CSV table of C-alpha atoms in Angstrom, one decimal:
chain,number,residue,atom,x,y,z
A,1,UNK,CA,-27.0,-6.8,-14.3
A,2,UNK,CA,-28.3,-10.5,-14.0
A,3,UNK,CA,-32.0,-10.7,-15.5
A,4,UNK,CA,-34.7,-12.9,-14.9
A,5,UNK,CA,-34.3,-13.2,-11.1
A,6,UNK,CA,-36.6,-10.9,-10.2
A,7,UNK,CA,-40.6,-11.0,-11.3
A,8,UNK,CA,-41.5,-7.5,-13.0
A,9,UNK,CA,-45.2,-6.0,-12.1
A,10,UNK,CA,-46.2,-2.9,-13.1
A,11,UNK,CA,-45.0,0.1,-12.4
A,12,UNK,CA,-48.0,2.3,-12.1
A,13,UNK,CA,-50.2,2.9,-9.1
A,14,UNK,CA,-53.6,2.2,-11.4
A,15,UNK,CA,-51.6,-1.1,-12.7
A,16,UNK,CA,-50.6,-2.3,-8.7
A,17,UNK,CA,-54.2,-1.4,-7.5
A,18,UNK,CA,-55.5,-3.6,-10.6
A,19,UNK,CA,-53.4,-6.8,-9.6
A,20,UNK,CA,-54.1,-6.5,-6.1
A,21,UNK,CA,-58.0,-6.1,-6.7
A,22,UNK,CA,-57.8,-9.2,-8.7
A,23,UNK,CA,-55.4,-11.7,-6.7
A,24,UNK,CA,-57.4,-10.4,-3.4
A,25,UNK,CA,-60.5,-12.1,-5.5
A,26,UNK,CA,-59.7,-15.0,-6.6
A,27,UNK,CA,-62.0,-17.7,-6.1
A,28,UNK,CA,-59.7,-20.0,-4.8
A,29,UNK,CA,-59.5,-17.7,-1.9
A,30,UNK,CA,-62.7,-16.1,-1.9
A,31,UNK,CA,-62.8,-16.0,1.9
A,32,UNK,CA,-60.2,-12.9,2.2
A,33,UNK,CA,-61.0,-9.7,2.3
A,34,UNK,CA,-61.5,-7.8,-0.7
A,35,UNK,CA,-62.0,-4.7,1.4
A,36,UNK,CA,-58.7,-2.2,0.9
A,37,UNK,CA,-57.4,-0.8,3.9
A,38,UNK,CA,-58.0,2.9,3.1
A,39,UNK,CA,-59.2,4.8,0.2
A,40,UNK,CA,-57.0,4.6,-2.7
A,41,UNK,CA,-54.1,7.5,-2.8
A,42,UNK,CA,-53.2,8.3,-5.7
A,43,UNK,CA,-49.0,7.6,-6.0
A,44,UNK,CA,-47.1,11.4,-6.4
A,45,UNK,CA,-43.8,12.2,-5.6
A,46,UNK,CA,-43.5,16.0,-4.7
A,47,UNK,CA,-42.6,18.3,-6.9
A,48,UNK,CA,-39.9,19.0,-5.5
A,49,UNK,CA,-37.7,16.8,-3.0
A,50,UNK,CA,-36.7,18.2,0.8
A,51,UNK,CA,-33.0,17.6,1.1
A,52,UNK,CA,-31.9,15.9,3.1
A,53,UNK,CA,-34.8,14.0,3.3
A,54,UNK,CA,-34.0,10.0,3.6
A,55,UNK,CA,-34.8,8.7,6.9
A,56,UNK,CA,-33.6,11.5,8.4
A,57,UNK,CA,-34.1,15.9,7.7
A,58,UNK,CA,-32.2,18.8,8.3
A,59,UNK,CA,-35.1,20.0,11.3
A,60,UNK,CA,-34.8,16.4,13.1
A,61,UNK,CA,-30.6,17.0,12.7
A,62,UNK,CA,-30.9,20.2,14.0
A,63,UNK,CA,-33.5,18.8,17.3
A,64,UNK,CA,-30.6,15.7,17.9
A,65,UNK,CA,-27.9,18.6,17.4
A,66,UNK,CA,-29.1,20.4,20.2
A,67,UNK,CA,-30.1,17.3,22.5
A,68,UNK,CA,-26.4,16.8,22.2
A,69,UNK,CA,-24.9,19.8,22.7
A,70,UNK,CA,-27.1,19.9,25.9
A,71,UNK,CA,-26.0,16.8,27.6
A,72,UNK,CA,-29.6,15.5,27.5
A,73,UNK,CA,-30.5,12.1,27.5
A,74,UNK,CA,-30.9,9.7,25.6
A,75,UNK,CA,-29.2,11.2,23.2
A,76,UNK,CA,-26.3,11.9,24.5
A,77,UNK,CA,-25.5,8.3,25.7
A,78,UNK,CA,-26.6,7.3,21.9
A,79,UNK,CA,-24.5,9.6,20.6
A,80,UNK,CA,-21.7,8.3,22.6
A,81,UNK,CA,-22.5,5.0,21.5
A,82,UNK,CA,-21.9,5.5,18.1
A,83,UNK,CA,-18.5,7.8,18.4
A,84,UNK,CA,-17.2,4.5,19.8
A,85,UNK,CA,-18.1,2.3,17.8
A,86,UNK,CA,-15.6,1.4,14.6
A,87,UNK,CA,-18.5,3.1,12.3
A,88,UNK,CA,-17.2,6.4,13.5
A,89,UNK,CA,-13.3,5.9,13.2
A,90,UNK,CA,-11.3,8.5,11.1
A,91,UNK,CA,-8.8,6.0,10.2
A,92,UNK,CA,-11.6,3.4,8.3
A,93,UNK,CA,-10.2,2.0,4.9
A,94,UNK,CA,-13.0,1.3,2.7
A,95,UNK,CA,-12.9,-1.7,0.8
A,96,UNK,CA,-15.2,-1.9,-2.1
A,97,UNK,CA,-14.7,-4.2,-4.8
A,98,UNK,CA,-16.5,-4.1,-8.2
A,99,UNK,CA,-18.5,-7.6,-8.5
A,100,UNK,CA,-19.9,-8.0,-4.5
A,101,UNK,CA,-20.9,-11.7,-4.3
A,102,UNK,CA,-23.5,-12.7,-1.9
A,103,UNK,CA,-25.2,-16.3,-1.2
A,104,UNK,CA,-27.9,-17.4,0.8
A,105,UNK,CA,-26.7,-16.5,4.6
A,106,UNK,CA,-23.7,-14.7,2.9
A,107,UNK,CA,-21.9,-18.2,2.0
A,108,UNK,CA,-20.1,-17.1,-0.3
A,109,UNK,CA,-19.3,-13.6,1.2
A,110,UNK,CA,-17.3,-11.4,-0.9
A,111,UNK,CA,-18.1,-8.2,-0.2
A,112,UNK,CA,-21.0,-8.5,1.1
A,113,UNK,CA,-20.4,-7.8,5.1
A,114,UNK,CA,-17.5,-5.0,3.6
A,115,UNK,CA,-20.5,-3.0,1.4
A,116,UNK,CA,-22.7,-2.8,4.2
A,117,UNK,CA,-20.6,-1.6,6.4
A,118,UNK,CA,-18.7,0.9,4.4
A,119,UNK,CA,-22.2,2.0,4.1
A,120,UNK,CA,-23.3,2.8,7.8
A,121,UNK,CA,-20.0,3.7,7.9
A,122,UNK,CA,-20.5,6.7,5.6
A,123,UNK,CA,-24.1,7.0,7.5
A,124,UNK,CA,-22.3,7.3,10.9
A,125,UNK,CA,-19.6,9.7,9.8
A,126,UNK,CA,-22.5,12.0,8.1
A,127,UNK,CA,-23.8,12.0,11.2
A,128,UNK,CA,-21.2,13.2,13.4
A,129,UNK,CA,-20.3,15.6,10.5
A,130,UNK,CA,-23.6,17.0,11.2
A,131,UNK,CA,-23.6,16.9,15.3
A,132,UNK,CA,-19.8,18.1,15.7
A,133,UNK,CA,-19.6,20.1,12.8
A,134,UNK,CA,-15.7,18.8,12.6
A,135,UNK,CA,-15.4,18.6,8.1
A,136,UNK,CA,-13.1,15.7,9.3
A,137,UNK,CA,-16.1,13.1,9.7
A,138,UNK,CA,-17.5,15.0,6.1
A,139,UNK,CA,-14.1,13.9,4.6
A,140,UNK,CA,-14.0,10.4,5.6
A,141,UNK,CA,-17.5,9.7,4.7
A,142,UNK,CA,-16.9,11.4,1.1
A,143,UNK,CA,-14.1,8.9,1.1
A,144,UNK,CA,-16.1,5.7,1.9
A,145,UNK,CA,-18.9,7.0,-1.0
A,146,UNK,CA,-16.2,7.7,-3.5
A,147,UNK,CA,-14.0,4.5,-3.1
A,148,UNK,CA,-17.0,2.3,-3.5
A,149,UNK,CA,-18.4,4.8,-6.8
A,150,UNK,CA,-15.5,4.3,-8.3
A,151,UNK,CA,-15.3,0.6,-8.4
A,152,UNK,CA,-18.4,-1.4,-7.8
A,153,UNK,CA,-20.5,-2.5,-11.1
A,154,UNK,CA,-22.6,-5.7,-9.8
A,155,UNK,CA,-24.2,-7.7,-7.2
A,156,UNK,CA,-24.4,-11.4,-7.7
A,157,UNK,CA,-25.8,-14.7,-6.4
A,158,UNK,CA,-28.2,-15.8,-4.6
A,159,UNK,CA,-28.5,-13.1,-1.7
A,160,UNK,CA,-27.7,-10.2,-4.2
A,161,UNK,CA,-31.4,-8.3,-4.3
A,162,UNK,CA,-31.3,-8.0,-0.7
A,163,UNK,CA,-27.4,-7.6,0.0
A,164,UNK,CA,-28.4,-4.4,-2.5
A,165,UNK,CA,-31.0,-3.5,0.0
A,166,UNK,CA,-29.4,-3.4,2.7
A,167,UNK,CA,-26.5,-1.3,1.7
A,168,UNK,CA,-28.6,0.5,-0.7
A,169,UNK,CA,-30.4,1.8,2.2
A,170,UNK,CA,-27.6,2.9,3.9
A,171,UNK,CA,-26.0,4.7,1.2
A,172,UNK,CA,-28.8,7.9,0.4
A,173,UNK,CA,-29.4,8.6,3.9
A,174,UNK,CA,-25.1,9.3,4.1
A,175,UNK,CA,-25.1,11.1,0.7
A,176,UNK,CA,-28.4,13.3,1.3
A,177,UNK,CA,-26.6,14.6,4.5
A,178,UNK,CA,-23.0,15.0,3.0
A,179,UNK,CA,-24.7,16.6,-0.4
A,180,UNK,CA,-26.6,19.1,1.2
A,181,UNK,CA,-25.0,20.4,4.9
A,182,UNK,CA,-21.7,19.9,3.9
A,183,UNK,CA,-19.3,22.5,1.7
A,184,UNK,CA,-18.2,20.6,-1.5
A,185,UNK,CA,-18.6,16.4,-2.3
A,186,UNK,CA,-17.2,17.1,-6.5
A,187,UNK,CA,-17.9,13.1,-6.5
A,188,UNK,CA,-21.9,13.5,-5.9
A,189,UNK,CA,-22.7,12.8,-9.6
A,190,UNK,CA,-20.6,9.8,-9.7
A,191,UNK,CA,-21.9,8.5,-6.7
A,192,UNK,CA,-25.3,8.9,-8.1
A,193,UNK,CA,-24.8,7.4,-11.1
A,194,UNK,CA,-23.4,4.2,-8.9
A,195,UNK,CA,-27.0,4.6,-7.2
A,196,UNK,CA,-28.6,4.6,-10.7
A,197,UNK,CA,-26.8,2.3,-12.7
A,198,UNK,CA,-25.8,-0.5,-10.1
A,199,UNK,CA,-28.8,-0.4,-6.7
A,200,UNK,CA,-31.6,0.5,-8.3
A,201,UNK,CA,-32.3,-2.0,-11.5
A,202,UNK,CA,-31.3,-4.5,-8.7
A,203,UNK,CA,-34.5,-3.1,-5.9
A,204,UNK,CA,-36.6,-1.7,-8.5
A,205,UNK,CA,-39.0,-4.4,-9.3
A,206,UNK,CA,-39.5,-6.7,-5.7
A,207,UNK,CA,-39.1,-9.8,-4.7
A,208,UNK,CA,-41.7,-12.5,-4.0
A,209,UNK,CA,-39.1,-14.0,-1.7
A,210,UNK,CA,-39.8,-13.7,2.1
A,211,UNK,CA,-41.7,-9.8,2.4
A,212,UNK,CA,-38.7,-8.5,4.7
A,213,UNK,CA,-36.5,-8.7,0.7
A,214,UNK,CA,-39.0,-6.6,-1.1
A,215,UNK,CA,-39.3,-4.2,1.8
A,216,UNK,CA,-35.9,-3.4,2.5
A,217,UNK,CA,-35.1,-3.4,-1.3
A,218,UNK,CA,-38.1,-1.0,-1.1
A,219,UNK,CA,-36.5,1.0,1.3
A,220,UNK,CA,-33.3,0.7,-1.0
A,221,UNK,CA,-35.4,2.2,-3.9
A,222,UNK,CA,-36.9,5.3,-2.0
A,223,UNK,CA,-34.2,6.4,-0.7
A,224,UNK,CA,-31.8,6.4,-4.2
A,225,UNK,CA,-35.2,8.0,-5.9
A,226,UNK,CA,-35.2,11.1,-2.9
A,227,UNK,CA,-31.3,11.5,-4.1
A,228,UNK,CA,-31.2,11.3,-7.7
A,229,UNK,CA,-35.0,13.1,-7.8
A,230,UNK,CA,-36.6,10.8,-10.1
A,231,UNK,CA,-40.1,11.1,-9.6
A,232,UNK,CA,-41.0,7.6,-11.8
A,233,UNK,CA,-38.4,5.7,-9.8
A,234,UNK,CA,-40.2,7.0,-6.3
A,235,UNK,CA,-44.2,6.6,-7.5
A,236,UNK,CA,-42.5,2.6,-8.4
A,237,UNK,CA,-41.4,2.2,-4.9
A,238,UNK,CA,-44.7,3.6,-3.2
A,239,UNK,CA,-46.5,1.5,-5.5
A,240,UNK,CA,-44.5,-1.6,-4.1
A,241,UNK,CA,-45.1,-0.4,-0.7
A,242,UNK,CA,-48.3,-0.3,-0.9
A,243,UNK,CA,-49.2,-3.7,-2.5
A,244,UNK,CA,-46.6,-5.3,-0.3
A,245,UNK,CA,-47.4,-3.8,4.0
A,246,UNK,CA,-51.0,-5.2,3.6
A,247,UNK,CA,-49.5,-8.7,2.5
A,248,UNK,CA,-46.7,-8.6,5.2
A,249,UNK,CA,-49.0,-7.4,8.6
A,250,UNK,CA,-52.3,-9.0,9.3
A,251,UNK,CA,-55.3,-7.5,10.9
A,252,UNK,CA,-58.6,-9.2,11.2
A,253,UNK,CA,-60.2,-6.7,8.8
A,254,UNK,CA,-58.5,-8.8,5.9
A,255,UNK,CA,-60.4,-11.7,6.8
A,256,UNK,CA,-59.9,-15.1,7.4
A,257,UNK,CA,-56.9,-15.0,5.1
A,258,UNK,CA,-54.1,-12.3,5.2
A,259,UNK,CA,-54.0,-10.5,2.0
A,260,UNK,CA,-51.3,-11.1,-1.0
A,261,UNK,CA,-48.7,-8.9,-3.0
A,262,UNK,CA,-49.5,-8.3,-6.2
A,263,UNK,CA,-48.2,-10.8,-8.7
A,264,UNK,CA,-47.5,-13.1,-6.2
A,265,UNK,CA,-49.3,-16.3,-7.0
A,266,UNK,CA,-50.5,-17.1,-4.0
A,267,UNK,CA,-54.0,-18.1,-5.3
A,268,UNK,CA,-54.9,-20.8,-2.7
A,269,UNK,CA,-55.5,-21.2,1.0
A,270,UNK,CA,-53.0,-23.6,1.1
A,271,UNK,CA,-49.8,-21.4,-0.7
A,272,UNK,CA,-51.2,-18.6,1.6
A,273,UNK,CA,-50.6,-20.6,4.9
A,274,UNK,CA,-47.1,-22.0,3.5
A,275,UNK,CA,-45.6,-18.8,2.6
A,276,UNK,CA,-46.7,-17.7,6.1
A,277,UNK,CA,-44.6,-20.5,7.8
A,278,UNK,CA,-47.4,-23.0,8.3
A,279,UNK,CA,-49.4,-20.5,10.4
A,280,UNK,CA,-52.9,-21.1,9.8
A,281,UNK,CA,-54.8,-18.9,12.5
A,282,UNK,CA,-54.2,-15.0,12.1
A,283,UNK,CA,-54.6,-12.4,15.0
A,284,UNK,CA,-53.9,-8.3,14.6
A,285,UNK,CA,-50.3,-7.6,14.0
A,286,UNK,CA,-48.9,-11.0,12.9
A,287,UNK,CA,-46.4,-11.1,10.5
A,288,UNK,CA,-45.8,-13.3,7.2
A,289,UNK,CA,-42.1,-14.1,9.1
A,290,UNK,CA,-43.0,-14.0,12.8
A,291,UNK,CA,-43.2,-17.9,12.9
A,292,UNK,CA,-39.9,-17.8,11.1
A,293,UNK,CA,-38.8,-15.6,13.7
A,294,UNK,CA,-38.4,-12.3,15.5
A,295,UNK,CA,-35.0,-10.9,14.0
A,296,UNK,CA,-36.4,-11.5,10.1
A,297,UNK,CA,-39.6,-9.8,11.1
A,298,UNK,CA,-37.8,-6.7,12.7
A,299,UNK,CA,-36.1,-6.2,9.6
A,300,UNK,CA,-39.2,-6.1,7.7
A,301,UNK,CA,-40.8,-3.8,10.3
A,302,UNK,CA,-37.8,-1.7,10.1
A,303,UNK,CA,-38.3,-1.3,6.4
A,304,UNK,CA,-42.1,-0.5,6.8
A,305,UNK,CA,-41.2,2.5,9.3
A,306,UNK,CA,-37.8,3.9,7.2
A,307,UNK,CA,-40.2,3.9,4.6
A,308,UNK,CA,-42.9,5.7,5.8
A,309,UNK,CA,-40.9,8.1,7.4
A,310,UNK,CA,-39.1,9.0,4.6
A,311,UNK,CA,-41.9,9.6,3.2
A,312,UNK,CA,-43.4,12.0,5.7
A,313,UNK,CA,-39.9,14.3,4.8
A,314,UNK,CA,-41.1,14.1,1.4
A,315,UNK,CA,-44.8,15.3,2.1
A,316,UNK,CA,-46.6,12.2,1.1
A,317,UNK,CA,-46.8,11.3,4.8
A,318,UNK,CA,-48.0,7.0,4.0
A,319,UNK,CA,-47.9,6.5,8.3
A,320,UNK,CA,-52.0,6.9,8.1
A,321,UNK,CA,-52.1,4.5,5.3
A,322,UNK,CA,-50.2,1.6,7.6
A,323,UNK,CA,-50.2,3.0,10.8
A,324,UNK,CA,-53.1,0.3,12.0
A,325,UNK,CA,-50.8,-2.6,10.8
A,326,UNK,CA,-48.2,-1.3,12.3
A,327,UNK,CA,-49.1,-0.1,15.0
A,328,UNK,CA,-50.5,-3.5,16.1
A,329,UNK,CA,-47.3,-5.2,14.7
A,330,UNK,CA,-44.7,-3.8,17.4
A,331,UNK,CA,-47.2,-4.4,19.7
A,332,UNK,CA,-47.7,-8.2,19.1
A,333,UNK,CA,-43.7,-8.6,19.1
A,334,UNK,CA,-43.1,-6.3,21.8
A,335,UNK,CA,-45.7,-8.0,23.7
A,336,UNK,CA,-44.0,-11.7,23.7
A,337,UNK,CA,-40.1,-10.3,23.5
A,338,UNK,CA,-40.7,-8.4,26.8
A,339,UNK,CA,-41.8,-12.3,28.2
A,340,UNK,CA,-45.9,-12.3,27.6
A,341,UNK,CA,-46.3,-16.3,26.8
A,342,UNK,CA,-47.2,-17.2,23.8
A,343,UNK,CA,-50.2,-19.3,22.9
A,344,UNK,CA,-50.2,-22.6,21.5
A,345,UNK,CA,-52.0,-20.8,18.3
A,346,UNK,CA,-49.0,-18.3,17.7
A,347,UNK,CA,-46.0,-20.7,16.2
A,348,UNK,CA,-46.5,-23.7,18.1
A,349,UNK,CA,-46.5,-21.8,21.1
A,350,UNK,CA,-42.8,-20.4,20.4
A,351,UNK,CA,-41.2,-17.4,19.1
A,352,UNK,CA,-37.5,-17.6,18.1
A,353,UNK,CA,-34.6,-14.7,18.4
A,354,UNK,CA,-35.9,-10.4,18.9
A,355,UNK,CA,-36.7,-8.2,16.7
A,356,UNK,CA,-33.4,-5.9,17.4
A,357,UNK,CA,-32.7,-2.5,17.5
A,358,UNK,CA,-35.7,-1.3,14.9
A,359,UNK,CA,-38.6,0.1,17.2
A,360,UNK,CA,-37.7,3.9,17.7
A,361,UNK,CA,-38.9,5.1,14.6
A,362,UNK,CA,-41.9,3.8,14.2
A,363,UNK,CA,-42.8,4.2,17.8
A,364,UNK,CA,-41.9,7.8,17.7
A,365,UNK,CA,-44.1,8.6,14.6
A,366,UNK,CA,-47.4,6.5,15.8
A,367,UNK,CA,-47.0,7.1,19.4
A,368,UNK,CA,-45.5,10.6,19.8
A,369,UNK,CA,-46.4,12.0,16.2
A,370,UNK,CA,-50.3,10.3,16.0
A,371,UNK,CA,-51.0,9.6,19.6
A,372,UNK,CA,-51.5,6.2,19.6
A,373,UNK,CA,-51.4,4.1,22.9
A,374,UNK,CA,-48.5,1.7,22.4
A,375,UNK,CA,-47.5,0.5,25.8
A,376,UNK,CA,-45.7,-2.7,25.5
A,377,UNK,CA,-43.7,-1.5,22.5
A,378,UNK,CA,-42.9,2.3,24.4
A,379,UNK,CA,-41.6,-0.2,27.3
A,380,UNK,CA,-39.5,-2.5,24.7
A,381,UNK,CA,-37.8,0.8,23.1
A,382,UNK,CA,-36.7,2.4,26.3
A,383,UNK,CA,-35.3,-0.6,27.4
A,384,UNK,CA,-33.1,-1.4,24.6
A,385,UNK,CA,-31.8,2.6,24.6
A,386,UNK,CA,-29.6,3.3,23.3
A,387,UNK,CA,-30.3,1.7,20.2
A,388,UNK,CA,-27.1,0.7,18.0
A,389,UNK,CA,-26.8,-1.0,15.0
A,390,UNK,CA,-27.8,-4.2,13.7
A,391,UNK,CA,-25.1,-4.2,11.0
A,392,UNK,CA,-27.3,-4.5,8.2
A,393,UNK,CA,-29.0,-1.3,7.6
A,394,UNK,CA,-30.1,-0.2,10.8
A,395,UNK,CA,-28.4,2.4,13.1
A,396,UNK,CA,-28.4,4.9,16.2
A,397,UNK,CA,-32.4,5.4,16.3
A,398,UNK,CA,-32.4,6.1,19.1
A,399,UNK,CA,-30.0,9.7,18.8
A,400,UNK,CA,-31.7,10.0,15.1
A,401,UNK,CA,-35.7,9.3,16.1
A,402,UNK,CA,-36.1,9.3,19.9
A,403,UNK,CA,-38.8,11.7,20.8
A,404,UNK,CA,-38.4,13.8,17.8
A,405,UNK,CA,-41.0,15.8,17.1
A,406,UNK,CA,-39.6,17.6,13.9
């Protein structure tokens, strides 16, 4: 594994609460907030995991089981979408390789668009497992997961800490399903050692790239610490989570000035309004990449939720910790996607691309799990049902997340 491209922080909950205390007061940007968004919460993985339990459990499996079986929609329209599609095919030959090389915008691309999506591959085909109960889709999926264990060693260039988000997203939420509904996977341990020894050194430590990288390589790491039920490895990637939401969403509580990650080095008013794309006047909900555009920022809001929900499985439920950020965040986007104009103050008065198929799980936790009142983002969700993949590390929410209460 490549070293030095990545910063290293702290591990530690104390240590993460310690930085971001002291970048939120420097002087140089004494007009932000110093106030923290909640009470501090003590990091703690459970003492024992919930299997499966990333992104998705074995109650909300059996609640989209039976949706199925019952002809009810949307599930069963989102469940057809994804038999269709070529993530569900029995007949998939993975490809894995064992250095996959990734550049910025995947130039070069070797491996890269193959990884990911072997990887919602193996996700998809967990899923029908699950749904049809046919050991066929088990097979195949156990197939994918133990071509690519057997092979890959590295990530490289440029794009490589993200490239191993995405797919190392994918990967846990296929392996927690296959490991623990399904009969017999003898290559588990190998496939966890892949998890160990080649995703998670890569995701571990963040990014001070754009926040949508340390997010989804959060997301990466929380899911591959729920698998391989390392506690240290899981109280890292809350930590990260925490010190990075605060510094991705804005809300007018933070002050003039959005808030930083820890170790970030953005110490002046004039880094802060740089890294957020030249925006220089904040409103509730804005994102450090909405005036980059839409797409980036669903991928970071995607991230947020996956998080937070696994997380909830695990019972360290970290919604109530964000929800107000995010909650405001869909909103926002929602808002301007479904054709609200935007003001001359928001990006010039222009928002590129959409954020994409990434608003069903959060919606369903803050608006049918907490009650919140989200009515712009409840319209933008039902109208882009059923939700299918964005070929990165997001699929079928909408048959996974769609009203469920469990």
């Amino acid at each position: 594994m490549r070293t030095g491209t990545i910063p290293r922080v702290l591990g530690t909950a104390a240590a993460l609460a310690a930085l971001l205390t002291t970048a939120l007061a420097a002087p140089a940007v004494a007009e932000r907030s110093t106030t923290p968004d909640r009470a501090p919460v003590e990091a703690a993985a459970p003492a024992s995991f919930t299997h499966p339990g990333v992104l998705v459990s074995r109650p909300q499996l059996d609640f989209v089981r039976g949706r199925v079986q019952a002809g009810t929609q949307p599930w069963k329209s989102a469940y057809d979408q994804m038999m269709g599609s070529k993530y569900a095919s029995l007949t998939r030959t993975a490809k894995p390789r064992a250095v996959v090389e990734c550049g910025s915008y995947s130039n070069p691309n070797n491996g890269c668009t193959d990884e990911r999506e072997d990887a919602i591959a193996a996700y998809t085909l967990s899923l029908a497992w699950y749904i049809t109960q046919d050991g066929r889709y088990a097979q195949k999926a156990i197939q994918i997961m133990d071509a690519w264990s057997a092979v890959i060693k590295d990530h490289t260039n440029s794009n490589a800490p993200l490239q191993t988000g995405w797919a190392g997203s994918s990967w846990p939420r296929a392996a927690e399903i296959i490991k623990y509904t399904y009969s017999s996977w003898p290559g588990s341990g190998r496939f966890g050692t892949m998890l160990r020894d080649v995703y998670l050194p890569e995701v571990t430590n963040g990014s001070h790239s754009n926040g949508n990288w340390e997010l989804s390589m959060t997301e990466a790491a929380i899911g591959i610490a729920v698998f391989l039920e390392d506690r240290a490895a899981y109280d890292k990637a809350v930590g990260k989570f925490r010190g990075r939401v605060p510094a991705y969403i804005y809300v007018t509580a933070d002050g003039s000035l959005p808030k930083v990650a820890p170790g970030s080095g953005l110490d002046t008013r004039a880094k802060v309004i740089n890294y957020w794309q030249g925006q220089s006047t904040f409103m509730d909900g804005l994102s450090q990449e909405t005036c980059r555009d839409l797409t980036h920022t669903g991928y970071g809001l995607s991230a947020i939720s996956h998080i937070a929900e696994t997380s909830r499985i695990q019972g360290q439920d970290l919604y109530p910790e964000i929800a107000d950020r995010l909650r405001h965040a869909m909103g926002l986007h929602a808002r301007h996607q479904l054709g609200t104009p935007v003001p001359s103050s928001l990006c010039g008065g222009s928002l590129k691309d959409s954020l994409g198929p990434v608003t069903e799980v959060g919606f369903n936790a803050l608006a049918n799990r907490l009650g919140y009142a989200m009515t712009n983002t409840q319209t933008l969700t039902e109208r882009q049902r059923p939700a299918g993949s964005n070929n990165l590390f997001v699929a079928w929410e909408t048959l996974t997340h769609a009203n469920n209460p469990a």
